[in-house]
């Protein structure tokens, strides 16, 4: 909120101060942290209500109001900005989108194209997606859009125990790259290529039937 000093009341009273704070909070960026900001505004309004009775000179009163509004803006940015966006719910970290109908072969091709241009982040993400899609195509996993990387690795690892550890490491790499700040290398992409080959070669563990177990 930008204040033109020529239009600011020289002695802002309590109602004026509260109105300024409320007007500042109409910006949508404040809404996401409403509970915290309400408490802050209540405290600020109490402080502003004493400006007139404290007998501060007009220039000093204006500077106090501007400083307080700057504090509100800073706190709101912290609450609703990048810090909060970095803490996304794990349930939103799906591997395959609902509208992604590509085959595993298509995803591998997209990963190869990304690797060819040195885009290792895209290559790693698409490579892991290809692994999950291939498991769905083989009916090792049910088709389930929105499944997280660790959910996919856990379910598939239970059915393909020989590659369970590799799948878990691959899932962690996917999360670190897709939803974190990791910067993968050509070596990471090569490692996922190897996981893809191992998963393709792994055979689903056969479990003895109940009838056979009771004989």
GROMACS .gro file of C-alpha atoms in nm, residues 35-214:
model
  180
   35UNK     CA    1  -0.544  -1.650   1.149
   36UNK     CA    2  -0.192  -1.528   1.212
   37UNK     CA    3  -0.248  -1.192   1.046
   38UNK     CA    4  -0.565  -1.123   1.239
   39UNK     CA    5  -0.370  -1.148   1.561
   40UNK     CA    6  -0.097  -0.923   1.423
   41UNK     CA    7  -0.347  -0.661   1.304
   42UNK     CA    8  -0.522  -0.658   1.640
   43UNK     CA    9  -0.192  -0.583   1.808
   44UNK     CA   10  -0.098  -0.318   1.550
   45UNK     CA   11  -0.436  -0.148   1.580
   46UNK     CA   12  -0.386  -0.123   1.953
   47UNK     CA   13  -0.049   0.041   1.900
   48UNK     CA   14  -0.184   0.281   1.640
   49UNK     CA   15  -0.472   0.381   1.863
   50UNK     CA   16  -0.221   0.543   2.095
   51UNK     CA   17  -0.061   0.766   1.834
   52UNK     CA   18  -0.299   1.055   1.884
   53UNK     CA   19  -0.300   1.042   2.263
   54UNK     CA   20   0.078   1.006   2.271
   55UNK     CA   21   0.112   1.349   2.116
   56UNK     CA   22   0.356   1.244   1.843
   57UNK     CA   23   0.449   1.511   1.587
   58UNK     CA   24   0.272   1.467   1.253
   59UNK     CA   25   0.581   1.353   1.054
   60UNK     CA   26   0.667   1.097   1.320
   61UNK     CA   27   0.311   0.964   1.325
   62UNK     CA   28   0.318   0.918   0.947
   63UNK     CA   29   0.650   0.732   0.963
   64UNK     CA   30   0.517   0.500   1.231
   65UNK     CA   31   0.210   0.415   1.024
   66UNK     CA   32   0.419   0.347   0.712
   67UNK     CA   33   0.659   0.128   0.908
   68UNK     CA   34   0.374  -0.073   1.061
   69UNK     CA   35   0.213  -0.135   0.722
   70UNK     CA   36   0.551  -0.248   0.587
   71UNK     CA   37   0.570  -0.500   0.870
   72UNK     CA   38   0.223  -0.630   0.780
   73UNK     CA   39   0.326  -0.673   0.416
   74UNK     CA   40   0.648  -0.854   0.512
   75UNK     CA   41   0.471  -1.095   0.745
   76UNK     CA   42   0.201  -1.165   0.487
   77UNK     CA   43   0.462  -1.242   0.223
   78UNK     CA   44   0.635  -1.484   0.458
   79UNK     CA   45   0.310  -1.658   0.549
   80UNK     CA   46   0.159  -1.678   0.200
   81UNK     CA   47   0.467  -1.675  -0.019
   82UNK     CA   48   0.750  -1.911  -0.110
   83UNK     CA   49   0.800  -2.049   0.242
   84UNK     CA   50   0.448  -2.189   0.246
   85UNK     CA   51   0.463  -2.311  -0.115
   86UNK     CA   52   0.769  -2.517  -0.035
   87UNK     CA   53   0.571  -2.723   0.218
   88UNK     CA   54   0.324  -2.888  -0.013
   89UNK     CA   55   0.122  -3.179   0.108
   90UNK     CA   56   0.272  -3.513   0.004
   91UNK     CA   57  -0.070  -3.609  -0.129
   92UNK     CA   58  -0.026  -3.355  -0.410
   93UNK     CA   59   0.303  -3.508  -0.524
   94UNK     CA   60   0.164  -3.744  -0.782
   95UNK     CA   61   0.382  -3.917  -1.039
   96UNK     CA   62   0.126  -3.939  -1.320
   97UNK     CA   63  -0.134  -3.672  -1.390
   98UNK     CA   64  -0.495  -3.768  -1.451
   99UNK     CA   65  -0.477  -3.653  -1.814
  100UNK     CA   66  -0.138  -3.809  -1.893
  101UNK     CA   67  -0.219  -4.100  -2.123
  102UNK     CA   68   0.130  -4.152  -2.265
  103UNK     CA   69   0.269  -4.500  -2.288
  104UNK     CA   70   0.588  -4.602  -2.111
  105UNK     CA   71   0.764  -4.607  -2.449
  106UNK     CA   72   0.655  -4.249  -2.517
  107UNK     CA   73   0.778  -4.137  -2.176
  108UNK     CA   74   1.113  -4.305  -2.233
  109UNK     CA   75   1.141  -4.126  -2.565
  110UNK     CA   76   1.065  -3.795  -2.395
  111UNK     CA   77   1.329  -3.872  -2.133
  112UNK     CA   78   1.582  -3.955  -2.403
  113UNK     CA   79   1.507  -3.629  -2.584
  114UNK     CA   80   1.556  -3.432  -2.263
  115UNK     CA   81   1.884  -3.612  -2.193
  116UNK     CA   82   2.006  -3.538  -2.545
  117UNK     CA   83   1.970  -3.165  -2.481
  118UNK     CA   84   2.123  -3.188  -2.132
  119UNK     CA   85   1.797  -3.129  -1.945
  120UNK     CA   86   1.867  -3.382  -1.671
  121UNK     CA   87   1.578  -3.274  -1.449
  122UNK     CA   88   1.320  -3.351  -1.718
  123UNK     CA   89   1.505  -3.668  -1.814
  124UNK     CA   90   1.498  -3.802  -1.457
  125UNK     CA   91   1.134  -3.710  -1.398
  126UNK     CA   92   1.016  -3.863  -1.726
  127UNK     CA   93   1.233  -4.172  -1.673
  128UNK     CA   94   1.069  -4.246  -1.339
  129UNK     CA   95   0.725  -4.184  -1.484
  130UNK     CA   96   0.809  -4.436  -1.756
  131UNK     CA   97   0.898  -4.692  -1.488
  132UNK     CA   98   0.565  -4.642  -1.311
  133UNK     CA   99   0.371  -4.651  -1.638
  134UNK     CA  100   0.547  -4.973  -1.740
  135UNK     CA  101   0.446  -5.131  -1.410
  136UNK     CA  102   0.086  -5.035  -1.482
  137UNK     CA  103   0.109  -5.178  -1.833
  138UNK     CA  104   0.234  -5.506  -1.687
  139UNK     CA  105  -0.049  -5.503  -1.429
  140UNK     CA  106   0.204  -5.501  -1.145
  141UNK     CA  107   0.035  -5.177  -1.039
  142UNK     CA  108  -0.326  -5.076  -1.089
  143UNK     CA  109  -0.375  -4.759  -1.291
  144UNK     CA  110  -0.406  -4.489  -1.030
  145UNK     CA  111  -0.346  -4.126  -1.133
  146UNK     CA  112  -0.212  -3.913  -0.850
  147UNK     CA  113  -0.022  -4.199  -0.683
  148UNK     CA  114   0.294  -4.066  -0.519
  149UNK     CA  115   0.641  -4.191  -0.606
  150UNK     CA  116   0.686  -4.364  -0.272
  151UNK     CA  117   0.343  -4.524  -0.291
  152UNK     CA  118   0.430  -4.663  -0.634
  153UNK     CA  119   0.771  -4.786  -0.515
  154UNK     CA  120   0.623  -4.945  -0.204
  155UNK     CA  121   0.346  -5.129  -0.386
  156UNK     CA  122   0.566  -5.243  -0.673
  157UNK     CA  123   0.851  -5.338  -0.441
  158UNK     CA  124   0.621  -5.570  -0.251
  159UNK     CA  125   0.543  -5.754  -0.574
  160UNK     CA  126   0.891  -5.730  -0.726
  161UNK     CA  127   1.112  -5.771  -0.417
  162UNK     CA  128   1.434  -5.811  -0.616
  163UNK     CA  129   1.412  -5.445  -0.723
  164UNK     CA  130   1.245  -5.301  -0.414
  165UNK     CA  131   1.552  -5.109  -0.296
  166UNK     CA  132   1.620  -4.965  -0.641
  167UNK     CA  133   1.259  -4.849  -0.672
  168UNK     CA  134   1.274  -4.675  -0.334
  169UNK     CA  135   1.591  -4.488  -0.429
  170UNK     CA  136   1.442  -4.393  -0.765
  171UNK     CA  137   1.126  -4.263  -0.596
  172UNK     CA  138   1.333  -4.045  -0.363
  173UNK     CA  139   1.528  -3.905  -0.656
  174UNK     CA  140   1.203  -3.827  -0.838
  175UNK     CA  141   1.065  -3.638  -0.538
  176UNK     CA  142   1.390  -3.450  -0.486
  177UNK     CA  143   1.394  -3.334  -0.846
  178UNK     CA  144   1.023  -3.286  -0.919
  179UNK     CA  145   0.925  -3.129  -0.587
  180UNK     CA  146   1.252  -3.023  -0.429
  181UNK     CA  147   1.561  -2.829  -0.524
  182UNK     CA  148   1.781  -3.116  -0.641
  183UNK     CA  149   1.979  -3.072  -0.962
  184UNK     CA  150   2.036  -3.416  -1.114
  185UNK     CA  151   2.326  -3.511  -1.333
  186UNK     CA  152   2.384  -3.740  -1.628
  187UNK     CA  153   2.479  -4.005  -1.372
  188UNK     CA  154   2.135  -3.984  -1.211
  189UNK     CA  155   1.968  -4.033  -1.545
  190UNK     CA  156   2.196  -4.328  -1.619
  191UNK     CA  157   2.107  -4.480  -1.282
  192UNK     CA  158   1.736  -4.455  -1.361
  193UNK     CA  159   1.795  -4.615  -1.701
  194UNK     CA  160   1.948  -4.908  -1.515
  195UNK     CA  161   1.654  -4.923  -1.273
  196UNK     CA  162   1.415  -4.923  -1.569
  197UNK     CA  163   1.598  -5.220  -1.721
  198UNK     CA  164   1.607  -5.410  -1.392
  199UNK     CA  165   1.238  -5.349  -1.327
  200UNK     CA  166   1.152  -5.466  -1.680
  201UNK     CA  167   1.350  -5.787  -1.625
  202UNK     CA  168   1.210  -5.855  -1.276
  203UNK     CA  169   0.942  -6.114  -1.247
  204UNK     CA  170   0.648  -6.085  -1.014
  205UNK     CA  171   0.689  -6.302  -0.708
  206UNK     CA  172   0.450  -6.593  -0.712
  207UNK     CA  173   0.276  -6.659  -0.383
  208UNK     CA  174   0.161  -7.010  -0.283
  209UNK     CA  175  -0.213  -7.055  -0.288
  210UNK     CA  176  -0.400  -7.109   0.034
  211UNK     CA  177  -0.502  -7.456  -0.078
  212UNK     CA  178  -0.139  -7.552  -0.146
  213UNK     CA  179  -0.025  -7.415   0.186
  214UNK     CA  180  -0.272  -7.634   0.380
   0.00000   0.00000   0.00000
